[in-house]
XYZ file of C-alpha atoms in Angstrom:
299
model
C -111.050 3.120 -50.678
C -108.253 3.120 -53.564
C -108.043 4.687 -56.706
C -106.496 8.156 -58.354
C -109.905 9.882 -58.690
C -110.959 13.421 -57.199
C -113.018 14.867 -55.052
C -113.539 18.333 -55.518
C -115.511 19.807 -52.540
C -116.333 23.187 -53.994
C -115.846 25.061 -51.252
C -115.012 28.664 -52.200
C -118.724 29.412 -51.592
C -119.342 28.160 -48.308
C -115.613 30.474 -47.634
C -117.075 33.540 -49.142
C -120.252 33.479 -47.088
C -118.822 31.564 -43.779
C -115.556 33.655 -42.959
C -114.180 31.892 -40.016
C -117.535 30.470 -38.982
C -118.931 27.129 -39.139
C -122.360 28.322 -40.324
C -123.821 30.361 -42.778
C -127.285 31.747 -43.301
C -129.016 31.097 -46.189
C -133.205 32.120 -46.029
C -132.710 32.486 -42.393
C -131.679 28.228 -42.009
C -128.443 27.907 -40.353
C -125.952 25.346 -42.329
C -122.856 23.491 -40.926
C -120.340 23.807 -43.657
C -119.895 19.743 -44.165
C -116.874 17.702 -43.908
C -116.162 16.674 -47.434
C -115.363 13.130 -46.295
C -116.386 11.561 -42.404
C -115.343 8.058 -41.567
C -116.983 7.114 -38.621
C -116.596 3.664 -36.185
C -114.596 2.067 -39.025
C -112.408 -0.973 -38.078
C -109.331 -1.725 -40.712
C -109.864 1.477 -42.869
C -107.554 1.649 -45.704
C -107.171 5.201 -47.665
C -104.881 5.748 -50.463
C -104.578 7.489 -54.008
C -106.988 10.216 -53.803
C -107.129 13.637 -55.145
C -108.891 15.724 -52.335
C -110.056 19.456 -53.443
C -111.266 22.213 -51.779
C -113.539 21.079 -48.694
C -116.232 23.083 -47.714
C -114.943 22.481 -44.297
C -112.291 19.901 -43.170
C -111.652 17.000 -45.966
C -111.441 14.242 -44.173
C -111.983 13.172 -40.453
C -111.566 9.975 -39.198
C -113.459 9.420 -35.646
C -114.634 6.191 -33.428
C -111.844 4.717 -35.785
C -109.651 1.976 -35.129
C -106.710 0.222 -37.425
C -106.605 2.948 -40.175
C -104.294 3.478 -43.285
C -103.764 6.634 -45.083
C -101.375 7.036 -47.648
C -100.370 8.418 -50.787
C -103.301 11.080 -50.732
C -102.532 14.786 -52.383
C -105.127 17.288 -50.261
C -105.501 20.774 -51.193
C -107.314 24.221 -50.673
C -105.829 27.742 -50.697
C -104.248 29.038 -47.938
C -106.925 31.622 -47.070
C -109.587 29.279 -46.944
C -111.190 28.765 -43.393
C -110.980 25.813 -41.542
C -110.324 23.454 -44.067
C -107.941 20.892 -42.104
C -106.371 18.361 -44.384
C -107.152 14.767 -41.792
C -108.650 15.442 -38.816
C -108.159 12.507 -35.953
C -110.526 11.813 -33.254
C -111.302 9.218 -30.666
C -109.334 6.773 -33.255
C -106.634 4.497 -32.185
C -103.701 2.904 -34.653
C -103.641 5.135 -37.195
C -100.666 5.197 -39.996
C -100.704 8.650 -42.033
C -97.634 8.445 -44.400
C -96.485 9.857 -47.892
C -99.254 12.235 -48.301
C -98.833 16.121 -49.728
C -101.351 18.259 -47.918
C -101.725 21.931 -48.573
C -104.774 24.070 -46.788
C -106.011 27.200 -45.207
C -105.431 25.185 -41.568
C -104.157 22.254 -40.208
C -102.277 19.492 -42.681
C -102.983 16.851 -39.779
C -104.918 17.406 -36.340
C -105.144 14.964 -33.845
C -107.983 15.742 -31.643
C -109.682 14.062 -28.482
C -109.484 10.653 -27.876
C -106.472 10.103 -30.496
C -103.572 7.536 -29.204
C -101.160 5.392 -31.347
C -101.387 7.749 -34.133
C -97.882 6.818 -36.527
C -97.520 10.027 -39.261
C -94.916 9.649 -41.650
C -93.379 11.334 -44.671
C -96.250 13.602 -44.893
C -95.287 17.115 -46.510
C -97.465 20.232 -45.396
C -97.763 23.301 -46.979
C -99.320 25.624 -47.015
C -100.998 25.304 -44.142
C -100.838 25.514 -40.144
C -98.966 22.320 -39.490
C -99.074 19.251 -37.626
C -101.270 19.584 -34.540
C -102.063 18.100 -31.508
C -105.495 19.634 -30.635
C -106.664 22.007 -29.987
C -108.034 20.562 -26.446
C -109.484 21.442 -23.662
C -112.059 23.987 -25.353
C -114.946 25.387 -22.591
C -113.285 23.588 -20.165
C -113.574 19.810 -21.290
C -111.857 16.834 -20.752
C -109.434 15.597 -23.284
C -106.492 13.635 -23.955
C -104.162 12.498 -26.441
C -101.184 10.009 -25.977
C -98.508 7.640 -28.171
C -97.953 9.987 -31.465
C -94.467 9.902 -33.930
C -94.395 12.001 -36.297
C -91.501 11.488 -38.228
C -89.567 12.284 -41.311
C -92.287 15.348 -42.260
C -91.435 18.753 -44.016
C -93.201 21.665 -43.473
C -93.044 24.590 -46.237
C -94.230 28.155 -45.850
C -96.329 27.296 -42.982
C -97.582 29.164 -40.324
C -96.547 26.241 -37.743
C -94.788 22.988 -37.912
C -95.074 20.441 -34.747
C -97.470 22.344 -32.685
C -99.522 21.815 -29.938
C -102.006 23.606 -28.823
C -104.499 23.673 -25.907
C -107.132 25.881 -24.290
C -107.067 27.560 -21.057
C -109.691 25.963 -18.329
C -109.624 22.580 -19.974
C -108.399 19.201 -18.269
C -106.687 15.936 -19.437
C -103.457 15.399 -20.691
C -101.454 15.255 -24.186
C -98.099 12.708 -23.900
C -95.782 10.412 -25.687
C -95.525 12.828 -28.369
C -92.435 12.804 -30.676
C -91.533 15.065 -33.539
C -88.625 13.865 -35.322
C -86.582 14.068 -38.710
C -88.289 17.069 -39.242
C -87.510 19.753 -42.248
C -88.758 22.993 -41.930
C -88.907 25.961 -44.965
C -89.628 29.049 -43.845
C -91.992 28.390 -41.119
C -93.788 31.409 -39.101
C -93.650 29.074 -35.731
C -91.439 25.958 -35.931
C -91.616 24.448 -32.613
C -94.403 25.386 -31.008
C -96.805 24.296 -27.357
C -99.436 26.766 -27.360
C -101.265 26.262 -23.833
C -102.950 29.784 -24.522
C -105.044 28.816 -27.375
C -108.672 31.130 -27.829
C -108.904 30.884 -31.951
C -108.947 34.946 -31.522
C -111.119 34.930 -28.233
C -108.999 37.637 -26.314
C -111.121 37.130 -22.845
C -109.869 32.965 -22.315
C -106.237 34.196 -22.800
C -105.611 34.450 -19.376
C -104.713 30.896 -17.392
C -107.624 29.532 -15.711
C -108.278 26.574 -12.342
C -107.200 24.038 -14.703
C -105.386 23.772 -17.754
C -104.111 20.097 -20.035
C -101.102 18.300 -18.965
C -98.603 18.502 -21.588
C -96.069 16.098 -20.739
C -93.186 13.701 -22.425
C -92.821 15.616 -25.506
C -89.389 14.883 -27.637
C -88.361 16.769 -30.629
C -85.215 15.138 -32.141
C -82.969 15.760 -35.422
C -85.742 19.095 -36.620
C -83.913 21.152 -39.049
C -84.050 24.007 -41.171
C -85.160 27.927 -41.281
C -87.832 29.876 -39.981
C -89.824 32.841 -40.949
C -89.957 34.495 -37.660
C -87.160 35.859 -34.770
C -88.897 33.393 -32.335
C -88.280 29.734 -33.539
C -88.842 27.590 -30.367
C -92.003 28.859 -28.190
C -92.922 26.864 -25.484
C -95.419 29.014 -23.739
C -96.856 26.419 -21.059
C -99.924 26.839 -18.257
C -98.903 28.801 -15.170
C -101.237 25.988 -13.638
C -100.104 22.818 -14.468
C -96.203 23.194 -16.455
C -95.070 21.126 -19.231
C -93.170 18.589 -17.995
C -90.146 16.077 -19.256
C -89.553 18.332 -22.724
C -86.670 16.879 -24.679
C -84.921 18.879 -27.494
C -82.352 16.999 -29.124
C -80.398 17.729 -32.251
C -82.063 20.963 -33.164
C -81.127 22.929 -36.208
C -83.182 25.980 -37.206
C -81.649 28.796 -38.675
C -83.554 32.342 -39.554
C -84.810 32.851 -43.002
C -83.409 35.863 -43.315
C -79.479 35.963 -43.127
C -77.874 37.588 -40.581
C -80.987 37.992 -38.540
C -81.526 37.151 -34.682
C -83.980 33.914 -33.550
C -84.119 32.639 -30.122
C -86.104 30.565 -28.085
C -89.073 31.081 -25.135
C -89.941 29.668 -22.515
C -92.969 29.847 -19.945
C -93.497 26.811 -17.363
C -91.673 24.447 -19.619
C -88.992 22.083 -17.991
C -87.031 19.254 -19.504
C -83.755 19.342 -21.377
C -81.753 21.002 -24.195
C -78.694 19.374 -26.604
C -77.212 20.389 -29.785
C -79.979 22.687 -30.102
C -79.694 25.543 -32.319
C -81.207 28.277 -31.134
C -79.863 27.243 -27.543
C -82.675 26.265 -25.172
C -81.731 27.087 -21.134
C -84.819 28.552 -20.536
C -86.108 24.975 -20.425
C -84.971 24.122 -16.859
C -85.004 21.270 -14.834
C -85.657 23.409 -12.136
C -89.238 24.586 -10.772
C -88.525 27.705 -9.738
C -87.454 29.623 -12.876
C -90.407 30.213 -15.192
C -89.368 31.949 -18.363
C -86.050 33.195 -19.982
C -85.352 34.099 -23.616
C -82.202 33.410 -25.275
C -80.737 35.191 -28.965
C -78.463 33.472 -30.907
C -76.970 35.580 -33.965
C -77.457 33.495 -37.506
C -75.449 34.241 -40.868
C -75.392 32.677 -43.620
């Protein structure tokens, strides 16, 4: 599928009646909002040129999928619309996302369950909530997602930027995940691993018998400012720790001069270099958990 044509969605009236839900109810039926555009068990898929426009729901997802180009697509929604994720990846394997501009009221990219070789490059996001991996695990399934670079991406005036996120209770693993040659304007939560994840649901914040593996993760050469005092949060399961978490040339200065950011760590152990803020509280060492660390940023 090629050309510079639209497709305009519609959505603000599935928003206004939805909120955060999938459904609305219209003469007492129950709708799914629909996915504006659903490739499914497609072999060689090649994407490019399009003009995507306010999904009802997420704009494209790409699932059962295997040998898939995206590129040069511009996707867009406003940033308070609900759920309308840019590309959503499932149970797909070699995928190439690269020089697209994605803007949305959620995630620019997620790579969901069952996604492995996934290549993302020179993708720009914003607004939006980032680049994801998940969210997994949800009502304690099975999930996993392995062999992802995402490289030379910006992210501007996002609420995240390489995030990962994962639900208490669930099993599997996410790996072989690097973030790298990464710009970041004024983003709420740069680096993020989010093993915590309830979409609002206050009672599965807790850690539960079994949580994802997060393992392998490198972010390399990520630069730039963010919105918030706490630019690196690595808040891992108390059940089953991130493991083998590389930061390596890491550059993020607050937003606002003068003002403090630091890093957080729960469960996370790997190592630290050149990273601005300064990272100790990801230790090699098993026995200490958590630690926070300032640094002091002027311009």
């Amino acid at each position: 599928m090629d050309g510079s044509g639209q497709i305009n969605g519609q959505g603000s009236p599935w928003w206004r009646q939805a909120g955060n839900s999938d459904y609305i109810n219209a003469t007492n039926t129950n709708c799914n909002r629909p996915t504006a555009l659903h490739f499914y068990n497609c072999n060689g898929l090649q994407l490019s040129g399009l003009n995507h426009l306010n999904s009802p729901r997420n704009h494209i997802s790409i699932s059962g999928c295997n040998g898939v180009t995206i590129s040069n697509l511009h996707i867009s929604a406003p940033q308070d619309s609900p759920n309308t994720d840019g590309i959503d990846i499932s149970f797909s394997s070699h995928v190439n996302i690269h020089d697209c501009v994605i803007g949305t009221g959620d995630d620019c990219v997620a790579l969901d369950n069952g996604s492995s070789i996934i290549n993302i490059t020179g993708v720009a996001c914003g607004p939006g909530h980032g680049i994801s991996v998940g969210s997994l695990g949800e009502n304690g399934s099975h999930e996993t997602v392995e062999e992802v670079l995402v490289q030379g991406c910006s992210f501007n005036g996002t609420e995240n930027g390489a995030r990962i996120k994962t639900w208490p209770g669930g099993s599997g693993y996410a790996r072989h995940i690097t973030f790298e040659n990464i710009t970041l304007i004024d983003v709420q939560n740069p680096i993020i691993i989010d093993q915590h994840y309830c979409n609002g649901e206050d009672h599965c914040r807790n850690d539960q018998g079994s949580a994802i593996k997060v393992s392998d993760v490198t972010y390399r050469l990520v630069q730039g400012s963010s919105a918030s005092k706490k630019a690196i949060d690595l808040d891992c399961s108390k059940r089953v720790a991130c493991t083998n978490i590389v930061m390596d040339q890491i550059n993020i200065t607050s937003a606002v001069p003068g003002a403090q950011i630091f890093a957080s760590c729960n469960n996370a152990y790997g190592t630290s270099s050149s990273t601005t803020p300064n990272v100790p509280c990801l230790s090699k060492s098993p026995y200490i958990d958590s630690n926070l660390v300032a640094v002091n940023v002027t311009n």
